[in-house]
Amino acid sequence: MAGSRGRQGFYESLSLSGKKVTQRYKKPLERDDLFELNESDSPYSVCPKFEKKWREEIQKFSTGSRACYIERALFKRTSFHKPSLILPLWQTFKFLLIKVAFLKVTTDILAFMSPQIMKAMIMISENHPSSYGSGYGYAIALFFVVLSHTFLHQLYQRNNMLTAVKIKTAVVGLIYKKALTLANFSGRNYTTGEIVNLMSTDAQQLMELTVNINLLWSAPFQIIMTVFFLWKELGPSVLAGVAVLLLVIPINALVAGKVKRLKKKQMRYSDQRVKLLSEMLHGIKILKLYAWEPSYQRKVISIREYEMDVLKSSGYLTTYSMLTLTCIPFMVSLATFGIFFLLDKENVLTATKVFTSISLFNILRLPLFDLPSVISAVAQTKVSLSRLEDFLCAEDLNPEDVNTNYSGSHAMGFIGASFCWEKNGLPVLKNLNVSIPEGSLVAVVGQVGSGKSSFLSAVLGEMEKLEGTVQRRGSVAYVSQEAWIQNGSLQENILFGANLNRTYYELVLESCALLPDLDQLLNGDQTEIGERGVNLSGGQKQRVNLARAVYSNADLYLLDDPLSAVDVHVGKHLFEKLIGPSGLLKSKTRILVTHNLMFLPHTDLIIVMEEGRISQMGTYQDLISKGANFADLIQVFGTERASEKATPMEVNSSKREGQLGGSLQQRELLKHKDSSFDQWKILTNHKEKVATGGIKISVILKYLQAFNWHWMWLTIAAYVGQNTLAIGQNLWLSTWTTETAKVSDFTEWKQSQNYKLAIYGLLGFIQGLLVCCGAYVLTRGSLSASRALHHQLLDNVLHLPLQYFQTNPVGQIINRFTKDLFIVDFRFHYYLRTWLNCTLDVIGTILVITSALPLFILVVIPLGYFYFTIQRYYIASSRQIRRLAGASHSPVISHFSETFAGRSTIRAFGHQERFIRKNNDVVYENLVYFYNNVISNRWLSVRLELLGNLMVFFAALFVVLAGDTVSSSTIGLSISYALNIIQSLNFWVRKACEIETNAVSIERVCEYAKMDKEEPWIMSKRPPVGWPDKGIIEFFNYKAQYRKDLGLALNDVSFQTKSKEKVGIVGRTGAGKSTLTNCLFRVLEGSEGKIIIDGIDISTIGLHDLRENLNIIPQDPVLFSGTLQSNLDPLGKHPDLELWRVLELCDLKNFVQSLPKKLLHEISEGGENLSAGQRQLVCLARALLRKAKILVLDEATASVDMETDNLVQSIIKREFYNCTVLTIAHRLHTVMDSERVLVLDAGRILEYDTPYNLLQRKGAFSEMVAEAGIRR
């Protein structure tokens, strides 16, 4: 069944949703069963309209027009330092907001008609008990009033929710677009996690205020109306009640101010926590290999504890809110009745006065509760608005920095141009003067940190221009140094939104050396690529990046070291077939940043960068003859590679590619096809699963267990007590007025009225105490649950195996820590409390009415059956919609995170609009579920309130039928309680549904507990102190597979290293090199055999006892935001002197000393404020601090220049001379000096001997060396 499309009216949608709800009771809802959005409600329509108004606001603000100042004055805007979101929101949605306000005022007026009809019925009973005709008329009138109120109120609710979600959609769309235009220096102030928080928390806060914004005027309106009608009943004594209200208002203001400050604090801590979690999850491989999970877990828990302190203070403030909700109506009535007696001793409380007043006081209850809540929400939203405005007003890239309209035939040029990364910061590039002819191949070379990548960023307009001119003509394609891959098929990554031209596409694949890779993939180019390309090797990612650029057929190609991630023959192929003078791009302008100098003779122009300046420029021959600096670079390159006939490319991938050309390569490709299939089965990206069926009681029990049972029983006791006392107050008043009706001589009655009033007051006072106790214990319990569930979630996530993070988007996990934990922290305990209160209220109401009118039980039983039937049908649909909505929120977060990470690439290609459309698509899907949830809620409310209306009607009818057999006080008591039950029953069922639907969040938080975990971090058997002391590694008949249904990744591997031996590990793609490392660190557990290190079987000790005593320098230089010191030594084990020593060894000491804060220099998210080479050197320094006897070196010099490469290799040889070193070799020259070389093929050992013996043997290793062109 296709989703229902087209415009759906309110009542039509209610009817259709009823059919869907009943159809889907037994079968879970699916996407096709849901209504589509009206076009006017979709992000495609909403976002452009709002953006237009926001642009106008920014324009008015920047020009300082008179209209701007008038609007600020009208909207009481005292803060002039930035544009406000309020005006654009009002201008965009004002007609919707006015419509909602009109519906609200109509329903408010109707709410006051019911007490007046009840008053008339009581007066008939008191004065004309035999007037049955009038009684029937009033009963019917009461039914139609409450029925009209039901339909208009539900129409209001529907329009209100849709308007609110439109506002959220508009703001989220604007945030997304802003992230694409944000200047880099502005973007560094915001991490991905912080912007995700703006989208999920702050925009949500704005939406929630919009839902309740009408209460700002509606609550005072209802209070005034209540006071007006009370004046008619009780005269001037009502002013005493008004005085109580006036006393509450300043206290509410104080509480709101406090809540605002607490909210700001809580959001700050929440930002920090999400930011840290986001970085941890993206760098989870390093955390696991270095056994840093407990350290970072403590950091997250530390931030969470600060957040919990704020939540505790906030929770205690709810005690006051609860007191307001429950006791203010009582205090108002007590003050009013007390003054009523004092003003005139002849004043008597009759049933008419009491129960009309009680009904009015009940109406007063909600506005009195809502008003402080909405004042608090305004305070909280003001914080969110400020945060949103700060972000939306942050400085954008200036498109005018790049001049695309200039005279001259050159493709790109700088004229006296200087650039910096920070606003008003020190120049990073200085006085650049260069002109690049069209169709030329330009190489940019230089040492680490010399400004090569910044050169390309300046061409793109990504840097802040200080002076000079940037000229650029035509379309641009950009290949970033760190490959940016989207979550989608391989073909989608290459096409990048363009139409498929099969012939050219095949040519691009061949030129980028991707055809052999496609033969390996399960579904060819339709294979799904995981988030951040987790199921591609480094070289594959870079070649997909290249293919995307080539397929775009741009005029100017900016290539940031793309050859660093590929093998020697692949590098040759790419240069010859693609980049070089005879390649596919030969007619295009190409600017190639490279650390590999072997291709420089084939370039048209070489630019040598040094400390942000162009030190030399010219052809290869010109620079060799003239330039000392360039000659030095060549000399360094030549010394390192003197023995090589053809210099290998640098690489940084563990799953090496390179099945290009050559008979040996083709044979190997066929051999490894099966293992490659297995690898792809493992690493194919998983979509988020959506549970079906009812919420298990175990989920609720988990929350209650975390809540703590003794807090739960105390909460129930407090609420039972306060509800019993509330009934007692009304029964006391009923008895009081009954006595009044029977007494002929009021002298004695007047003498006891003070006593009766005192009892009434005492009951209320005790109720107030129980309210405070209930709020306190509820806060304690909810804090306990929030703390326990967060810690369990964090612990479960960190214990998941590394494979899970490689096959599931990080957005799914972040969603648990943001949206789902928000429900746990702020919503779920509120729904439990409200449901408990409503349950007790409903039970009390039925008991009161049934005791007064026994016939009422005949109505309660069938209506109760219908209630539970409706609830059962509704929950089945609503619960599944909520689950689907939860799953649909993750793609919104994942798509944004992906976009923010690749914003430079997106801007370079000019694809901002396409990504905005894609964002609208994922937001649309999320909104479909929200809209259907709103409709199903309205479906429920209309039917529940209709049944409630029938209860009111039958209560009124039975009162009329009873005639003079019931007293006027019984009539008043019954009808006032019946009017109250409409709301109570509605709330009761709704909150039961909310508990079930929001329990989905508890379910999602708890689901990680059921997943397979890695082995324990610490076991009872511990290795001795100082282990391993020799560094002898032994593999015995070791077998390993990624899943039981897959083939063996390692098959019967047996070998042994000597103490302090240097072993190189080589092999082609799929040979098992990375698997060997994974097994050594127990990232992958073996199925047979064992690994022994210095006499200990590593499977018998805990993971952390193993990993803490091994060392690895990984391929990808992962850094976390924080200080440089915390990145070097996150556990805080080493003194500063030792840190300086390793920095000096890594040639970073001078750089760090030049920084203002030195070791306390703040590293931005992902280490973006360091060059790739500097990041790799920091990772090397980090490894030097670990005193381990075994080092795994995963070829960590892909992103550094030749001189730094030499430095790294010499440091490793010198500093790790007394360690066993396993080098996963992707460049064969790095293992030629090894003592032994292990050759792997399809998970088996082919050869294991010294390099000399292997070369003499003329086996697989010898063929690989010959193929790489290395001479010994």
Coordinates of C-alpha atoms in Angstrom, one line a residue, residues 63-299:
T63 CA 22.4 48.3 7.0
G64 CA 21.0 49.6 10.3
S65 CA 17.8 50.7 8.6
R66 CA 15.1 52.6 10.4
A67 CA 12.7 49.7 10.0
C68 CA 15.1 47.5 11.9
Y69 CA 15.2 49.8 14.9
I70 CA 11.4 50.1 15.0
E71 CA 11.0 46.3 14.9
R72 CA 13.6 46.0 17.7
A73 CA 11.6 48.4 19.8
L74 CA 8.3 46.7 19.1
F75 CA 9.7 43.3 20.0
K76 CA 11.6 44.8 23.0
R77 CA 14.9 43.7 21.7
T78 CA 17.5 45.2 23.9
S79 CA 20.4 43.2 22.5
F80 CA 21.6 44.9 19.3
H81 CA 24.9 43.1 18.8
K82 CA 23.4 40.4 16.5
P83 CA 20.3 39.6 14.4
S84 CA 17.5 37.8 16.1
L85 CA 15.7 34.7 15.0
I86 CA 12.4 35.8 16.5
L87 CA 11.4 38.4 13.8
P88 CA 12.1 36.1 10.8
L89 CA 10.2 33.3 12.5
W90 CA 7.2 35.6 13.2
Q91 CA 7.2 36.9 9.6
T92 CA 7.4 33.4 8.1
F93 CA 4.8 31.7 10.3
K94 CA 2.6 34.6 11.6
F95 CA -0.6 33.5 9.9
L96 CA -0.3 30.0 11.2
L97 CA 0.4 31.3 14.7
I98 CA -2.6 33.6 14.6
K99 CA -4.8 30.8 13.4
V100 CA -3.6 28.6 16.3
A101 CA -4.2 31.5 18.8
F102 CA -7.8 32.0 17.5
L103 CA -8.5 28.3 18.0
K104 CA -7.0 28.5 21.5
V105 CA -9.1 31.4 22.6
T106 CA -12.3 29.7 21.3
T107 CA -11.5 26.5 23.3
D108 CA -10.7 28.6 26.4
I109 CA -14.1 30.3 26.2
L110 CA -15.9 27.0 25.8
A111 CA -14.1 25.6 28.8
F112 CA -15.9 28.2 31.0
M113 CA -19.3 27.3 29.8
S114 CA -19.4 23.9 31.5
P115 CA -19.2 25.3 35.1
Q116 CA -22.0 27.7 34.3
I117 CA -24.3 24.9 33.0
M118 CA -23.4 22.9 36.1
K119 CA -24.3 25.9 38.2
A120 CA -27.7 26.1 36.5
M121 CA -28.4 22.5 37.2
I122 CA -27.4 22.8 40.9
M123 CA -29.7 25.9 41.2
I124 CA -32.6 23.9 39.7
S125 CA -32.0 21.2 42.3
E126 CA -31.9 23.8 45.1
N127 CA -34.8 25.9 44.0
H128 CA -37.0 23.8 41.6
P129 CA -36.2 20.1 42.2
S130 CA -39.2 19.0 40.0
S131 CA -38.2 20.9 36.8
Y132 CA -37.2 17.8 34.9
G133 CA -37.5 19.4 31.4
S134 CA -35.0 22.1 32.2
G135 CA -32.7 19.5 33.7
Y136 CA -32.7 17.4 30.5
G137 CA -32.1 20.5 28.4
Y138 CA -29.1 21.4 30.5
A139 CA -27.7 17.9 30.3
I140 CA -27.9 17.9 26.5
A141 CA -26.4 21.4 26.4
L142 CA -23.6 20.3 28.6
F143 CA -22.9 17.4 26.3
F144 CA -22.8 19.6 23.2
V145 CA -20.5 22.1 24.9
V146 CA -18.0 19.5 25.9
L147 CA -18.3 17.9 22.5
S148 CA -17.6 21.2 20.7
H149 CA -14.7 21.8 23.0
T150 CA -13.3 18.4 22.1
F151 CA -13.2 18.9 18.4
L152 CA -12.0 22.5 18.5
H153 CA -9.3 21.6 21.0
Q154 CA -8.0 18.7 18.9
L155 CA -8.0 20.9 15.9
Y156 CA -5.9 23.4 17.9
Q157 CA -3.5 20.7 19.1
R158 CA -3.0 19.4 15.5
N159 CA -2.3 22.9 14.1
N160 CA -0.2 23.8 17.0
M161 CA 2.1 20.8 16.7
L162 CA 2.5 21.2 12.9
T163 CA 3.3 24.8 13.3
A164 CA 5.9 24.0 15.9
V165 CA 7.6 21.3 13.9
K166 CA 7.6 23.6 10.8
I167 CA 9.6 26.1 12.9
K168 CA 12.0 23.4 14.0
T169 CA 12.4 22.2 10.4
A170 CA 13.1 25.7 9.2
V171 CA 15.8 26.3 11.9
V172 CA 17.4 22.8 11.3
G173 CA 17.5 23.6 7.5
L174 CA 19.2 27.0 8.2
I175 CA 21.8 25.3 10.6
Y176 CA 22.6 22.8 7.9
K177 CA 23.0 25.4 5.2
K178 CA 25.1 27.6 7.5
A179 CA 27.4 24.7 8.2
L180 CA 28.1 24.6 4.4
T181 CA 29.0 28.3 4.2
L182 CA 30.8 28.6 7.5
A183 CA 34.3 30.1 7.3
N184 CA 37.0 27.7 8.5
F185 CA 38.1 30.0 11.3
S186 CA 34.4 30.1 12.5
G187 CA 34.0 26.4 12.0
R188 CA 36.9 25.7 14.4
N189 CA 34.9 27.2 17.2
Y190 CA 32.2 24.5 16.7
T191 CA 32.8 20.7 16.7
T192 CA 30.4 18.3 14.9
G193 CA 29.0 17.3 18.3
E194 CA 28.2 20.9 19.2
I195 CA 26.4 21.6 16.0
V196 CA 24.5 18.3 16.3
N197 CA 23.4 19.5 19.7
L198 CA 22.1 22.8 18.1
M199 CA 20.0 20.7 15.7
S200 CA 18.7 18.1 18.1
T201 CA 18.5 19.9 21.4
D202 CA 18.3 23.7 20.8
A203 CA 16.0 23.4 17.8
Q204 CA 13.8 21.0 19.8
Q205 CA 13.7 23.5 22.7
L206 CA 12.4 26.1 20.3
M207 CA 9.8 23.7 19.0
E208 CA 8.6 22.9 22.5
L209 CA 8.3 26.6 23.4
T210 CA 6.2 27.1 20.2
V211 CA 3.9 24.3 21.3
N212 CA 3.3 26.2 24.6
I213 CA 3.8 29.8 23.5
N214 CA 0.0 30.5 23.5
L215 CA 0.0 29.8 27.2
L216 CA 1.8 33.1 27.8
W217 CA -1.5 34.9 27.0
S218 CA -3.9 32.0 27.4
A219 CA -3.0 31.3 31.1
P220 CA -3.5 34.9 32.2
F221 CA -6.7 35.0 30.1
Q222 CA -8.0 31.9 31.9
I223 CA -7.0 33.3 35.3
I224 CA -8.8 36.6 34.6
M225 CA -11.9 34.7 33.4
T226 CA -11.8 32.5 36.5
V227 CA -11.5 35.5 38.7
F228 CA -14.4 37.2 36.9
F229 CA -16.7 34.2 37.4
L230 CA -15.5 33.7 41.0
W231 CA -16.4 37.3 41.7
K232 CA -19.9 36.6 40.6
E233 CA -20.1 33.7 43.1
L234 CA -18.1 35.0 46.0
G235 CA -17.8 38.7 45.5
P236 CA -14.8 40.8 46.7
S237 CA -13.5 37.8 48.7
V238 CA -12.0 36.5 45.4
L239 CA -9.4 39.3 45.7
A240 CA -7.8 37.2 48.5
G241 CA -7.3 34.5 45.9
V242 CA -5.9 37.0 43.5
A243 CA -3.4 38.2 46.2
V244 CA -2.2 34.6 46.6
L245 CA -1.7 34.5 42.8
L246 CA 0.2 37.8 42.8
L247 CA 2.4 36.4 45.6
V248 CA 3.3 33.3 43.4
I249 CA 4.2 35.4 40.3
P250 CA 7.5 36.9 41.6
I251 CA 8.5 33.6 43.0
N252 CA 7.9 32.0 39.6
A253 CA 10.1 34.7 38.1
L254 CA 12.9 33.9 40.5
V255 CA 12.5 30.2 39.7
A256 CA 12.5 30.8 35.9
G257 CA 15.7 32.9 36.2
K258 CA 17.4 30.0 38.1
V259 CA 16.1 27.5 35.6
K260 CA 17.6 29.6 32.8
R261 CA 21.0 29.6 34.4
L262 CA 20.8 25.9 35.1
K263 CA 19.7 25.1 31.5
K264 CA 22.6 27.1 30.1
K265 CA 25.0 25.2 32.4
Q266 CA 23.5 21.8 31.6
M267 CA 23.7 22.4 27.8
R268 CA 27.3 23.4 28.1
Y269 CA 28.1 20.2 29.9
S270 CA 26.0 18.3 27.4
D271 CA 27.9 19.8 24.5
Q272 CA 31.2 18.8 26.1
R273 CA 30.0 15.3 26.7
V274 CA 28.7 14.8 23.1
K275 CA 31.8 16.3 21.6
L276 CA 34.1 14.0 23.6
L277 CA 31.9 11.0 22.8
S278 CA 31.9 11.9 19.1
E279 CA 35.7 12.0 19.0
M280 CA 36.0 8.9 21.0
L281 CA 33.7 6.9 18.6
H282 CA 35.5 8.2 15.5
G283 CA 38.9 7.4 17.1
I284 CA 37.7 4.1 18.7
K285 CA 40.4 2.1 17.0
I286 CA 43.2 4.0 18.8
L287 CA 41.3 3.8 22.1
K288 CA 41.1 0.1 21.8
L289 CA 44.6 -0.6 20.6
Y290 CA 46.1 1.6 23.3
A291 CA 43.6 0.3 26.0
W292 CA 42.5 3.9 26.7
E293 CA 38.8 3.1 27.1
P294 CA 38.8 3.4 30.9
S295 CA 40.6 6.7 30.9
Y296 CA 38.2 8.3 28.4
Q297 CA 35.2 6.6 30.1
R298 CA 36.2 8.4 33.3
K299 CA 36.4 11.7 31.4

